[in-house]
């Protein structure tokens, strides 16, 4: 998790709110899917939904599926530019898409060990783990 400055945190909050508003209008909820880890959801809802899915799947001769994802691996490999292009193609404003890419890809990341610090080169994939916009993307 890369710590963000106060200005970056503010930009992250504002951009995530704009992106969430766009996604809510562009992608109406699918009643057959349960998506957890969203504002207004509780941890227990995921376990409860998984149990219901297994039970209903057994009732329907095992015609069901449950999936999970490794969040760390997801953030590390997120193709931010490709996602921004897809968002723009779906109707998101070009300014929002450019700001999302800027916030996620351009901050300089430094790695340090035993007093030695080196800058990571220009990143082409991966997002800032823990940021609101990364979660929305």
The first five atom37 places (N, CA, C, CB, O) and aatype in JSON, in Angstrom:
{
  "aatype": [20, 20, 20, 20, 20, 20, 20, 20, 20, 20, 20, 20, 20, 20, 20, 20, 20, 20, 20, 20, 20, 20, 20, 20, 20, 20, 20, 20, 20, 20, 20, 20, 20, 20, 20, 20, 20, 20, 20, 20, 20, 20, 20, 20, 20, 20, 20, 20, 20, 20, 20, 20, 20, 20, 20, 20, 20, 20, 20, 20, 20, 20, 20, 20, 20, 20, 20, 20, 20, 20, 20, 20, 20, 20, 20, 20, 20, 20, 20, 20, 20, 20, 20, 20, 20, 20, 20, 20, 20, 20, 20, 20, 20, 20, 20, 20, 20, 20, 20, 20, 20, 20, 20, 20, 20, 20, 20, 20, 20, 20, 20, 20, 20, 20, 20, 20, 20, 20, 20, 20, 20, 20, 20, 20, 20, 20, 20, 20, 20, 20, 20, 20, 20, 20, 20, 20, 20],
  "atom_mask": [
    [1, 1, 1, 1, 1],
    [1, 1, 1, 1, 1],
    [1, 1, 1, 1, 1],
    [1, 1, 1, 1, 1],
    [1, 1, 1, 1, 1],
    [1, 1, 1, 1, 1],
    [1, 1, 1, 1, 1],
    [1, 1, 1, 1, 1],
    [1, 1, 1, 1, 1],
    [1, 1, 1, 1, 1],
    [1, 1, 1, 1, 1],
    [1, 1, 1, 1, 1],
    [1, 1, 1, 1, 1],
    [1, 1, 1, 1, 1],
    [1, 1, 1, 1, 1],
    [1, 1, 1, 1, 1],
    [1, 1, 1, 1, 1],
    [1, 1, 1, 1, 1],
    [1, 1, 1, 1, 1],
    [1, 1, 1, 1, 1],
    [1, 1, 1, 1, 1],
    [1, 1, 1, 1, 1],
    [1, 1, 1, 1, 1],
    [1, 1, 1, 1, 1],
    [1, 1, 1, 1, 1],
    [1, 1, 1, 1, 1],
    [1, 1, 1, 1, 1],
    [1, 1, 1, 1, 1],
    [1, 1, 1, 1, 1],
    [1, 1, 1, 1, 1],
    [1, 1, 1, 1, 1],
    [1, 1, 1, 1, 1],
    [1, 1, 1, 1, 1],
    [1, 1, 1, 1, 1],
    [1, 1, 1, 1, 1],
    [1, 1, 1, 1, 1],
    [1, 1, 1, 1, 1],
    [1, 1, 1, 1, 1],
    [1, 1, 1, 1, 1],
    [1, 1, 1, 1, 1],
    [1, 1, 1, 1, 1],
    [1, 1, 1, 1, 1],
    [1, 1, 1, 1, 1],
    [1, 1, 1, 1, 1],
    [1, 1, 1, 1, 1],
    [1, 1, 1, 1, 1],
    [1, 1, 1, 1, 1],
    [1, 1, 1, 1, 1],
    [1, 1, 1, 1, 1],
    [1, 1, 1, 1, 1],
    [1, 1, 1, 1, 1],
    [1, 1, 1, 1, 1],
    [1, 1, 1, 1, 1],
    [1, 1, 1, 1, 1],
    [1, 1, 1, 1, 1],
    [1, 1, 1, 1, 1],
    [1, 1, 1, 1, 1],
    [1, 1, 1, 1, 1],
    [1, 1, 1, 1, 1],
    [1, 1, 1, 1, 1],
    [1, 1, 1, 1, 1],
    [1, 1, 1, 1, 1],
    [1, 1, 1, 1, 1],
    [1, 1, 1, 1, 1],
    [1, 1, 1, 1, 1],
    [1, 1, 1, 1, 1],
    [1, 1, 1, 1, 1],
    [1, 1, 1, 1, 1],
    [1, 1, 1, 1, 1],
    [1, 1, 1, 1, 1],
    [1, 1, 1, 1, 1],
    [1, 1, 1, 1, 1],
    [1, 1, 1, 1, 1],
    [1, 1, 1, 1, 1],
    [1, 1, 1, 1, 1],
    [1, 1, 1, 1, 1],
    [1, 1, 1, 1, 1],
    [1, 1, 1, 1, 1],
    [1, 1, 1, 1, 1],
    [1, 1, 1, 1, 1],
    [1, 1, 1, 1, 1],
    [1, 1, 1, 1, 1],
    [1, 1, 1, 1, 1],
    [1, 1, 1, 1, 1],
    [1, 1, 1, 1, 1],
    [1, 1, 1, 1, 1],
    [1, 1, 1, 1, 1],
    [1, 1, 1, 1, 1],
    [1, 1, 1, 1, 1],
    [1, 1, 1, 1, 1],
    [1, 1, 1, 1, 1],
    [1, 1, 1, 1, 1],
    [1, 1, 1, 1, 1],
    [1, 1, 1, 1, 1],
    [1, 1, 1, 1, 1],
    [1, 1, 1, 1, 1],
    [1, 1, 1, 1, 1],
    [1, 1, 1, 1, 1],
    [1, 1, 1, 1, 1],
    [1, 1, 1, 1, 1],
    [1, 1, 1, 1, 1],
    [1, 1, 1, 1, 1],
    [1, 1, 1, 1, 1],
    [1, 1, 1, 1, 1],
    [1, 1, 1, 1, 1],
    [1, 1, 1, 1, 1],
    [1, 1, 1, 1, 1],
    [1, 1, 1, 1, 1],
    [1, 1, 1, 1, 1],
    [1, 1, 1, 1, 1],
    [1, 1, 1, 1, 1],
    [1, 1, 1, 1, 1],
    [1, 1, 1, 1, 1],
    [1, 1, 1, 1, 1],
    [1, 1, 1, 1, 1],
    [1, 1, 1, 1, 1],
    [1, 1, 1, 1, 1],
    [1, 1, 1, 1, 1],
    [1, 1, 1, 1, 1],
    [1, 1, 1, 1, 1],
    [1, 1, 1, 1, 1],
    [1, 1, 1, 1, 1],
    [1, 1, 1, 1, 1],
    [1, 1, 1, 1, 1],
    [1, 1, 1, 1, 1],
    [1, 1, 1, 1, 1],
    [1, 1, 1, 1, 1],
    [1, 1, 1, 1, 1],
    [1, 1, 1, 1, 1],
    [1, 1, 1, 1, 1],
    [1, 1, 1, 1, 1],
    [1, 1, 1, 1, 1],
    [1, 1, 1, 1, 1],
    [1, 1, 1, 1, 1],
    [1, 1, 1, 1, 1],
    [1, 1, 1, 1, 1],
    [1, 1, 1, 1, 1]
  ],
  "atom_positions": [
    [[0.86, -1.17, 0.0], [0.0, 0.0, 0.0], [0.9, 1.23, 0.0], [-0.97, 0.0, 1.23], [1.76, 1.39, 0.87]],
    [[0.69, 2.08, -0.97], [1.49, 3.29, -1.09], [0.76, 4.41, -0.35], [1.73, 3.66, -2.59], [-0.39, 4.7, -0.65]],
    [[1.43, 5.05, 0.63], [0.77, 6.16, 1.32], [0.58, 7.35, 0.37], [1.58, 6.58, 2.57], [1.48, 7.69, -0.39]],
    [[-0.58, 7.96, 0.43], [-0.88, 9.09, -0.43], [-0.79, 10.39, 0.37], [-2.28, 8.94, -1.06], [-1.14, 10.43, 1.55]],
    [[-0.33, 11.45, -0.28], [-0.31, 12.76, 0.36], [-1.75, 13.23, 0.56], [0.5, 13.79, -0.49], [-2.69, 12.61, 0.05]],
    [[-1.92, 14.32, 1.31], [-3.28, 14.84, 1.56], [-3.97, 15.2, 0.26], [-3.22, 16.06, 2.48], [-5.16, 14.91, 0.1]],
    [[-3.27, 15.83, -0.67], [-3.88, 16.21, -1.96], [-4.24, 14.98, -2.78], [-2.93, 17.1, -2.77], [-5.28, 14.95, -3.44]],
    [[-3.38, 13.97, -2.73], [-3.68, 12.73, -3.47], [-4.88, 12.01, -2.85], [-2.44, 11.8, -3.47], [-5.69, 11.44, -3.57]],
    [[-5.0, 12.04, -1.53], [-6.16, 11.43, -0.87], [-7.44, 12.14, -1.27], [-5.99, 11.46, 0.66], [-8.46, 11.5, -1.51]],
    [[-7.38, 13.46, -1.34], [-8.56, 14.23, -1.74], [-8.93, 13.91, -3.19], [-8.3, 15.75, -1.58], [-10.1, 13.67, -3.49]],
    [[-7.94, 13.9, -4.08], [-8.2, 13.57, -5.48], [-8.74, 12.15, -5.6], [-6.92, 13.72, -6.34], [-9.65, 11.89, -6.38]],
    [[-8.19, 11.22, -4.82], [-8.63, 9.84, -4.83], [-10.1, 9.75, -4.43], [-7.77, 8.99, -3.89], [-10.87, 9.04, -5.07]],
    [[-10.49, 10.45, -3.38], [-11.87, 10.44, -2.91], [-12.83, 11.01, -3.96], [-12.0, 11.24, -1.6], [-13.87, 10.41, -4.25]],
    [[-12.48, 12.16, -4.53], [-13.35, 12.82, -5.51], [-13.49, 11.97, -6.77], [-12.79, 14.21, -5.87], [-14.6, 11.78, -7.27]],
    [[-12.37, 11.46, -7.29], [-12.43, 10.64, -8.51], [-13.2, 9.34, -8.27], [-11.0, 10.33, -9.01], [-13.96, 8.91, -9.13]],
    [[-13.0, 8.72, -7.12], [-13.74, 7.49, -6.82], [-15.24, 7.75, -6.76], [-13.25, 6.88, -5.48], [-16.03, 6.92, -7.21]],
    [[-15.63, 8.89, -6.2], [-17.05, 9.23, -6.14], [-17.63, 9.44, -7.53], [-17.26, 10.5, -5.29], [-18.73, 8.97, -7.82]],
    [[-16.9, 10.14, -8.4], [-17.36, 10.34, -9.78], [-17.44, 9.01, -10.53], [-16.42, 11.3, -10.53], [-18.4, 8.75, -11.26]],
    [[-16.43, 8.16, -10.34], [-16.43, 6.86, -11.01], [-17.58, 5.99, -10.5], [-15.08, 6.14, -10.79], [-18.24, 5.33, -11.3]],
    [[-17.82, 5.98, -9.2], [-18.92, 5.19, -8.64], [-20.26, 5.66, -9.19], [-18.92, 5.27, -7.1], [-21.14, 4.85, -9.49]],
    [[-20.43, 6.97, -9.32], [-21.68, 7.5, -9.87], [-21.86, 7.06, -11.32], [-21.7, 9.06, -9.77], [-22.96, 6.67, -11.73]],
    [[-20.78, 7.11, -12.11], [-20.86, 6.67, -13.51], [-21.17, 5.18, -13.57], [-19.55, 6.97, -14.25], [-22.05, 4.76, -14.33]],
    [[-20.47, 4.37, -12.78], [-20.66, 2.92, -12.84], [-22.07, 2.52, -12.4], [-19.62, 2.21, -11.96], [-22.64, 1.58, -12.95]],
    [[-22.62, 3.22, -11.42], [-23.97, 2.92, -10.97], [-24.99, 3.17, -12.08], [-24.33, 3.77, -9.74], [-25.95, 2.41, -12.23]],
    [[-24.76, 4.22, -12.86], [-25.7, 4.51, -13.95], [-25.45, 3.63, -15.17], [-25.6, 5.98, -14.34], [-26.39, 3.26, -15.87]],
    [[-24.19, 3.3, -15.43], [-23.85, 2.52, -16.63], [-24.06, 1.02, -16.44], [-22.4, 2.78, -17.02], [-24.36, 0.31, -17.4]],
    [[-23.91, 0.55, -15.22], [-24.02, -0.89, -14.94], [-25.07, -1.11, -13.86], [-22.65, -1.47, -14.5], [-24.73, -1.21, -12.68]],
    [[-26.32, -1.21, -14.24], [-27.35, -1.44, -13.22], [-27.1, -2.77, -12.51], [-28.76, -1.43, -13.86], [-26.53, -3.69, -13.1]],
    [[-27.5, -2.88, -11.25], [-27.26, -4.11, -10.5], [-27.9, -5.32, -11.18], [-27.79, -3.97, -9.08], [-29.01, -5.24, -11.71]],
    [[-27.2, -6.42, -11.15], [-27.69, -7.69, -11.7], [-28.24, -8.49, -10.52], [-26.54, -8.49, -12.46], [-27.48, -8.87, -9.63]],
    [[-29.54, -8.74, -10.5], [-30.13, -9.39, -9.32], [-29.63, -10.8, -9.06], [-31.62, -9.43, -9.47], [-29.75, -11.29, -7.93]],
    [[-29.07, -11.47, -10.06], [-28.59, -12.84, -9.85], [-27.17, -12.89, -9.31], [-28.67, -13.6, -11.15], [-26.67, -13.98, -9.02]],
    [[-26.5, -11.74, -9.17], [-25.13, -11.71, -8.68], [-25.06, -11.01, -7.34], [-24.2, -11.03, -9.68], [-25.8, -10.06, -7.09]],
    [[-24.17, -11.49, -6.49], [-23.9, -10.8, -5.23], [-22.47, -10.31, -5.27], [-24.14, -11.74, -4.0], [-21.54, -11.09, -5.48]],
    [[-22.29, -9.03, -5.07], [-20.96, -8.45, -5.03], [-20.78, -7.87, -3.64], [-20.75, -7.35, -6.14], [-21.54, -6.99, -3.23]],
    [[-19.78, -8.35, -2.92], [-19.52, -7.86, -1.58], [-18.42, -6.81, -1.59], [-19.14, -9.0, -0.66], [-17.98, -6.36, -2.65]],
    [[-17.99, -6.45, -0.41], [-16.91, -5.47, -0.21], [-17.25, -4.12, -0.85], [-15.61, -6.0, -0.79], [-16.37, -3.45, -1.39]],
    [[-18.51, -3.75, -0.78], [-18.96, -2.45, -1.27], [-19.53, -1.66, -0.1], [-20.01, -2.61, -2.41], [-19.93, -2.26, 0.9]],
    [[-19.58, -0.33, -0.21], [-20.21, 0.44, 0.86], [-21.64, -0.05, 1.11], [-20.21, 1.95, 0.51], [-22.4, -0.28, 0.17]],
    [[-21.99, -0.19, 2.37], [-23.32, -0.66, 2.72], [-23.44, -2.17, 2.83], [-24.29, -0.17, 1.71], [-24.52, -2.67, 3.11]],
    [[-22.35, -2.91, 2.62], [-22.39, -4.36, 2.77], [-21.62, -4.76, 4.03], [-21.8, -5.08, 1.51], [-20.76, -4.02, 4.5]],
    [[-21.93, -5.91, 4.56], [-21.29, -6.42, 5.76], [-20.49, -7.67, 5.41], [-22.33, -6.71, 6.86], [-20.79, -8.36, 4.43]],
    [[-19.49, -7.96, 6.21], [-18.63, -9.13, 5.99], [-19.45, -10.41, 5.97], [-17.55, -9.21, 7.05], [-19.21, -11.28, 5.13]],
    [[-20.39, -10.55, 6.88], [-21.17, -11.77, 6.99], [-22.02, -12.01, 5.74], [-22.06, -11.71, 8.22], [-22.37, -13.16, 5.45]],
    [[-22.37, -10.96, 5.01], [-23.18, -11.12, 3.81], [-22.49, -12.03, 2.79], [-23.49, -9.76, 3.17], [-23.15, -12.77, 2.07]],
    [[-21.16, -11.98, 2.73], [-20.43, -12.8, 1.77], [-20.56, -14.28, 2.15], [-18.93, -12.39, 1.72], [-20.85, -15.11, 1.29]],
    [[-20.34, -14.6, 3.43], [-20.46, -15.99, 3.87], [-21.89, -16.49, 3.71], [-20.01, -16.13, 5.34], [-22.11, -17.62, 3.27]],
    [[-22.85, -15.66, 4.05], [-24.26, -16.04, 3.93], [-24.61, -16.28, 2.45], [-25.18, -14.94, 4.54], [-25.28, -17.27, 2.13]],
    [[-24.17, -15.39, 1.57], [-24.46, -15.55, 0.15], [-23.8, -16.81, -0.41], [-23.99, -14.31, -0.64], [-24.39, -17.51, -1.23]],
    [[-22.58, -17.1, 0.04], [-21.9, -18.31, -0.44], [-22.65, -19.56, 0.0], [-20.45, -18.36, 0.07], [-22.8, -20.5, -0.78]],
    [[-23.13, -19.57, 1.24], [-23.89, -20.73, 1.72], [-25.18, -20.9, 0.92], [-24.22, -20.57, 3.22], [-25.51, -22.02, 0.53]],
    [[-25.9, -19.81, 0.68], [-27.13, -19.89, -0.11], [-26.85, -20.38, -1.52], [-27.82, -18.52, -0.16], [-27.62, -21.16, -2.09]],
    [[-25.75, -19.93, -2.09], [-25.39, -20.34, -3.45], [-25.12, -21.85, -3.5], [-24.14, -19.56, -3.94], [-25.57, -22.53, -4.41]],
    [[-24.4, -22.35, -2.51], [-24.12, -23.8, -2.47], [-25.42, -24.57, -2.31], [-23.15, -24.14, -1.29], [-25.64, -25.56, -3.02]],
    [[-26.29, -24.14, -1.41], [-27.56, -24.84, -1.19], [-28.43, -24.85, -2.44], [-28.32, -24.19, -0.03], [-28.94, -25.89, -2.83]],
    [[-28.58, -23.69, -3.07], [-29.39, -23.61, -4.3], [-28.74, -24.41, -5.42], [-29.57, -22.14, -4.73], [-29.44, -25.04, -6.22]],
    [[-27.43, -24.39, -5.49], [-26.73, -25.17, -6.5], [-26.97, -26.65, -6.35], [-25.25, -24.89, -6.45], [-27.14, -27.37, -7.34]],
    [[-26.98, -27.12, -5.11], [-27.27, -28.54, -4.86], [-28.71, -28.86, -5.24], [-27.02, -28.9, -3.38], [-28.98, -29.94, -5.78]],
    [[-29.64, -27.94, -4.97], [-31.04, -28.14, -5.37], [-31.18, -28.2, -6.89], [-31.91, -27.01, -4.8], [-32.1, -28.84, -7.4]],
    [[-30.3, -27.55, -7.59], [-30.38, -27.48, -9.05], [-29.34, -28.38, -9.73], [-30.21, -26.04, -9.53], [-28.82, -28.04, -10.79]],
    [[-29.04, -29.5, -9.12], [-28.1, -30.48, -9.66], [-26.72, -29.88, -9.94], [-28.67, -31.09, -10.93], [-26.13, -30.12, -11.0]],
    [[-26.23, -29.12, -9.0], [-24.88, -28.54, -9.03], [-24.66, -27.56, -10.18], [-23.86, -29.64, -9.12], [-23.55, -27.47, -10.7]],
    [[-25.68, -26.85, -10.58], [-25.55, -25.84, -11.63], [-25.37, -24.46, -11.01], [-26.78, -25.86, -12.55], [-26.23, -23.59, -11.14]],
    [[-24.27, -24.28, -10.35], [-23.98, -23.0, -9.71], [-22.47, -22.8, -9.66], [-24.58, -22.94, -8.29], [-21.7, -23.71, -9.98]],
    [[-22.07, -21.65, -9.28], [-20.64, -21.38, -9.17], [-20.39, -20.3, -8.13], [-20.07, -20.96, -10.53], [-21.2, -19.4, -7.93]],
    [[-19.26, -20.41, -7.48], [-18.8, -19.41, -6.52], [-17.38, -19.04, -6.94], [-18.85, -19.95, -5.03], [-16.58, -19.91, -7.28]],
    [[-17.09, -17.76, -6.93], [-15.75, -17.31, -7.31], [-15.22, -16.34, -6.27], [-15.76, -16.65, -8.71], [-15.99, -15.66, -5.59]],
    [[-13.92, -16.28, -6.16], [-13.27, -15.3, -5.31], [-12.02, -14.84, -6.03], [-12.93, -15.89, -3.91], [-11.56, -15.47, -6.98]],
    [[-11.47, -13.74, -5.57], [-10.26, -13.22, -6.2], [-9.28, -12.77, -5.13], [-10.59, -12.05, -7.16], [-9.68, -12.29, -4.06]],
    [[-8.02, -12.93, -5.42], [-6.96, -12.45, -4.54], [-6.8, -10.96, -4.79], [-5.61, -13.22, -4.8], [-6.33, -10.54, -5.85]],
    [[-7.2, -10.15, -3.81], [-7.21, -8.7, -4.0], [-5.81, -8.18, -4.28], [-7.8, -8.01, -2.77], [-5.64, -7.31, -5.14]],
    [[-4.81, -8.69, -3.58], [-3.44, -8.21, -3.79], [-3.01, -8.48, -5.23], [-2.46, -8.88, -2.8], [-2.47, -7.6, -5.9]],
    [[-3.24, -9.69, -5.71], [-2.89, -10.03, -7.09], [-3.69, -9.22, -8.09], [-3.11, -11.5, -7.33], [-3.18, -8.87, -9.15]],
    [[-4.94, -8.92, -7.74], [-5.78, -8.13, -8.62], [-5.23, -6.72, -8.78], [-7.22, -8.08, -8.09], [-5.1, -6.23, -9.9]],
    [[-4.92, -6.07, -7.68], [-4.4, -4.7, -7.75], [-3.06, -4.65, -8.46], [-4.27, -4.11, -6.34], [-2.79, -3.71, -9.21]],
    [[-2.22, -5.64, -8.24], [-0.88, -5.64, -8.84], [-0.9, -5.82, -10.35], [-0.05, -6.72, -8.22], [0.05, -5.42, -11.02]],
    [[-1.95, -6.4, -10.89], [-1.98, -6.66, -12.33], [-3.07, -5.89, -13.07], [-2.16, -8.13, -12.57], [-3.3, -6.13, -14.25]],
    [[-3.74, -4.97, -12.39], [-4.84, -4.22, -13.0], [-4.34, -3.4, -14.19], [-5.51, -3.31, -11.95], [-3.47, -2.54, -14.01]],
    [[-4.86, -3.63, -15.4], [-4.44, -2.85, -16.57], [-5.17, -1.5, -16.59], [-4.71, -3.65, -17.88], [-6.19, -1.36, -17.27]],
    [[-4.65, -0.54, -15.87], [-5.35, 0.73, -15.63], [-5.69, 1.45, -16.93], [-4.5, 1.64, -14.75], [-6.8, 1.94, -17.08]],
    [[-4.76, 1.51, -17.88], [-5.01, 2.22, -19.14], [-6.11, 1.51, -19.93], [-3.72, 2.32, -19.98], [-6.99, 2.17, -20.49]],
    [[-6.07, 0.19, -19.99], [-7.1, -0.56, -20.71], [-8.47, -0.37, -20.06], [-6.74, -2.07, -20.76], [-9.48, -0.24, -20.76]],
    [[-8.52, -0.35, -18.73], [-9.78, -0.13, -18.03], [-10.31, 1.27, -18.34], [-9.61, -0.32, -16.5], [-11.5, 1.45, -18.56]],
    [[-9.42, 2.26, -18.34], [-9.83, 3.63, -18.65], [-10.38, 3.73, -20.08], [-8.65, 4.6, -18.47], [-11.37, 4.43, -20.32]],
    [[-9.74, 3.04, -21.02], [-10.25, 3.04, -22.41], [-11.63, 2.4, -22.48], [-9.27, 2.29, -23.34], [-12.51, 2.89, -23.19]],
    [[-11.82, 1.31, -21.75], [-13.13, 0.66, -21.72], [-14.19, 1.57, -21.09], [-13.05, -0.67, -20.95], [-15.33, 1.62, -21.55]],
    [[-13.82, 2.27, -20.03], [-14.75, 3.2, -19.4], [-15.16, 4.32, -20.36], [-14.13, 3.8, -18.13], [-16.33, 4.69, -20.43]],
    [[-14.17, 4.84, -21.09], [-14.47, 5.9, -22.06], [-15.38, 5.37, -23.17], [-13.17, 6.47, -22.66], [-16.31, 6.06, -23.59]],
    [[-15.11, 4.16, -23.64], [-15.95, 3.56, -24.67], [-17.39, 3.34, -24.16], [-15.35, 2.22, -25.14], [-18.34, 3.35, -24.94]],
    [[-17.53, 3.13, -22.85], [-18.85, 2.92, -22.26], [-19.57, 4.24, -21.95], [-18.72, 2.1, -20.99], [-20.72, 4.23, -21.52]],
    [[-18.88, 5.37, -22.18], [-19.54, 6.66, -21.99], [-19.0, 7.53, -20.88], [-20.94, 6.43, -21.74], [-19.54, 8.62, -20.65]],
    [[-17.96, 7.09, -20.19], [-17.36, 7.93, -19.15], [-16.66, 9.11, -19.81], [-16.35, 7.12, -18.28], [-16.18, 9.0, -20.94]],
    [[-16.59, 10.22, -19.13], [-15.97, 11.41, -19.72], [-14.47, 11.18, -19.9], [-16.22, 12.66, -18.85], [-13.83, 10.57, -19.03]],
    [[-13.9, 11.65, -21.0], [-12.45, 11.51, -21.21], [-11.64, 12.15, -20.09], [-12.05, 12.14, -22.55], [-10.58, 11.65, -19.72]],
    [[-12.13, 13.26, -19.53], [-11.41, 13.92, -18.43], [-11.34, 13.01, -17.21], [-12.09, 15.25, -18.07], [-10.29, 12.93, -16.56]],
    [[-12.44, 12.32, -16.87], [-12.45, 11.4, -15.74], [-11.47, 10.25, -15.99], [-13.87, 10.85, -15.49], [-10.7, 9.88, -15.11]],
    [[-11.51, 9.7, -17.18], [-10.62, 8.58, -17.52], [-9.15, 8.98, -17.43], [-10.93, 8.05, -18.93], [-8.33, 8.24, -16.9]],
    [[-8.83, 10.15, -17.96], [-7.44, 10.64, -17.91], [-7.01, 10.89, -16.47], [-7.3, 11.92, -18.75], [-5.87, 10.58, -16.11]],
    [[-7.89, 11.45, -15.67], [-7.56, 11.71, -14.27], [-7.34, 10.42, -13.5], [-8.66, 12.54, -13.6], [-6.45, 10.35, -12.65]],
    [[-8.13, 9.39, -13.79], [-7.95, 8.09, -13.13], [-6.6, 7.49, -13.47], [-9.07, 7.13, -13.54], [-5.9, 6.99, -12.59]],
    [[-6.23, 7.54, -14.75], [-4.93, 7.01, -15.16], [-3.82, 7.81, -14.49], [-4.77, 7.04, -16.71], [-2.86, 7.24, -13.99]],
    [[-3.95, 9.11, -14.49], [-2.94, 9.99, -13.9], [-2.75, 9.67, -12.42], [-3.33, 11.46, -14.07], [-1.62, 9.54, -11.95]],
    [[-3.84, 9.53, -11.7], [-3.76, 9.27, -10.26], [-3.14, 7.9, -9.98], [-5.14, 9.36, -9.63], [-2.36, 7.76, -9.03]],
    [[-3.47, 6.9, -10.78], [-3.01, 5.54, -10.51], [-1.61, 5.24, -11.04], [-3.97, 4.56, -11.11], [-0.87, 4.47, -10.42]],
    [[-1.22, 5.83, -12.17], [0.01, 5.4, -12.82], [1.21, 6.34, -12.65], [-0.25, 5.23, -14.27], [2.35, 5.89, -12.74]],
    [[0.98, 7.61, -12.41], [2.11, 8.54, -12.43], [2.81, 8.84, -11.11], [1.65, 9.79, -12.98], [3.92, 9.35, -11.14]],
    [[2.22, 8.54, -9.95], [2.99, 8.78, -8.73], [4.28, 7.96, -8.73], [2.16, 8.44, -7.48], [4.29, 6.79, -9.11]],
    [[5.35, 8.6, -8.3], [6.65, 7.91, -8.23], [6.62, 6.96, -7.04], [7.85, 8.93, -8.11], [6.21, 7.33, -5.95]],
    [[7.06, 5.75, -7.27], [7.12, 4.73, -6.22], [8.58, 4.41, -5.97], [6.3, 3.44, -6.62], [9.34, 4.15, -6.9]],
    [[8.98, 4.44, -4.7], [10.35, 4.14, -4.31], [10.38, 2.91, -3.44], [10.99, 5.34, -3.59], [9.51, 2.72, -2.58]],
    [[11.38, 2.07, -3.65], [11.6, 0.9, -2.8], [12.88, 1.14, -2.01], [11.69, -0.42, -3.65], [13.88, 1.58, -2.56]],
    [[12.84, 0.83, -0.73], [14.02, 1.03, 0.11], [14.33, -0.2, 0.92], [13.82, 2.21, 1.02], [13.44, -0.92, 1.37]],
    [[15.64, -0.43, 1.09], [16.07, -1.56, 1.89], [17.47, -1.26, 2.42], [16.05, -2.89, 1.07], [18.37, -0.92, 1.65]],
    [[17.65, -1.38, 3.71], [18.94, -1.17, 4.37], [19.57, 0.16, 3.97], [19.88, -2.31, 4.05], [20.76, 0.22, 3.65]],
    [[18.77, 1.22, 3.98], [19.28, 2.55, 3.7], [19.47, 2.88, 2.23], [20.56, 2.71, 4.39], [19.88, 3.99, 1.9]],
    [[19.18, 1.95, 1.36], [19.3, 2.2, -0.08], [17.9, 2.37, -0.65], [20.07, 1.04, -0.81], [17.01, 1.55, -0.39]],
    [[17.71, 3.41, -1.41], [16.38, 3.69, -1.98], [16.5, 3.85, -3.49], [15.76, 4.98, -1.34], [17.38, 4.55, -3.98]],
    [[15.62, 3.18, -4.21], [15.6, 3.26, -5.67], [14.19, 3.51, -6.16], [16.17, 1.97, -6.31], [13.23, 2.98, -5.6]],
    [[14.07, 4.31, -7.21], [12.76, 4.58, -7.81], [12.39, 3.42, -8.73], [12.77, 5.92, -8.59], [13.23, 2.9, -9.47]],
    [[11.13, 3.04, -8.68], [10.61, 2.04, -9.6], [10.38, 2.76, -10.93], [9.29, 1.36, -9.06], [9.88, 3.89, -10.94]],
    [[10.73, 2.13, -12.02], [10.55, 2.75, -13.33], [9.08, 3.01, -13.64], [11.15, 1.87, -14.42], [8.21, 2.72, -12.82]],
    [[8.82, 3.54, -14.78], [7.45, 3.84, -15.18], [6.65, 2.55, -15.19], [7.42, 4.53, -16.58], [7.02, 1.57, -15.84]],
    [[5.54, 2.57, -14.47], [4.7, 1.39, -14.4], [3.71, 1.39, -15.56], [3.95, 1.33, -13.04], [3.21, 2.44, -15.97]],
    [[3.43, 0.21, -16.07], [2.44, 0.08, -17.15], [1.24, -0.73, -16.72], [3.08, -0.55, -18.38], [0.26, -0.83, -17.46]],
    [[1.3, -1.32, -15.54], [0.18, -2.09, -15.0], [0.23, -1.99, -13.49], [0.21, -3.58, -15.47], [1.25, -1.62, -12.91]],
    [[-0.87, -2.3, -12.88], [-0.95, -2.26, -11.43], [-1.48, -0.92, -10.96], [0.41, -2.53, -10.8], [-1.29, 0.11, -11.61]],
    [[-2.16, -0.95, -9.83], [-2.75, 0.27, -9.3], [-2.19, 0.53, -7.91], [-4.28, 0.18, -9.27], [-1.42, -0.26, -7.38]],
    [[-2.59, 1.64, -7.34], [-2.17, 1.98, -5.98], [-3.07, 1.23, -5.01], [-2.23, 3.52, -5.73], [-4.18, 1.67, -4.72]],
    [[-2.6, 0.1, -4.52], [-3.37, -0.74, -3.62], [-3.84, 0.06, -2.42], [-2.54, -1.96, -3.16], [-3.06, 0.78, -1.79]],
    [[-5.11, -0.06, -2.11], [-5.67, 0.64, -0.97], [-6.32, 1.96, -1.31], [-4.62, 0.87, 0.01], [-7.01, 2.53, -0.46]],
    [[-6.13, 2.46, -2.52], [-6.78, 3.71, -2.88], [-8.23, 3.44, -3.28], [-6.02, 4.42, -4.04], [-8.56, 2.35, -3.75]],
    [[-9.08, 4.42, -3.09], [-10.49, 4.26, -3.42], [-10.7, 4.04, -4.92], [-11.29, 5.48, -2.95], [-11.55, 3.24, -5.32]],
    [[-9.93, 4.76, -5.73], [-10.11, 4.62, -7.17], [-9.68, 3.23, -7.64], [-9.32, 5.7, -7.92], [-10.29, 2.68, -8.55]],
    [[-8.64, 2.67, -7.03], [-8.23, 1.31, -7.4], [-9.35, 0.33, -7.08], [-6.94, 0.91, -6.66], [-9.61, -0.58, -7.86]],
    [[-10.0, 0.52, -5.95], [-11.14, -0.34, -5.61], [-12.28, -0.19, -6.57], [-11.62, -0.04, -4.22], [-12.95, -1.17, -6.9]],
    [[-12.52, 1.02, -7.04], [-13.61, 1.25, -7.99], [-13.27, 0.71, -9.36], [-13.93, 2.74, -8.09], [-14.16, 0.24, -10.08]],
    [[-12.0, 0.78, -9.74], [-11.6, 0.26, -11.06], [-11.73, -1.24, -11.09], [-10.17, 0.67, -11.41], [-11.44, -1.86, -12.11]]
  ]
}
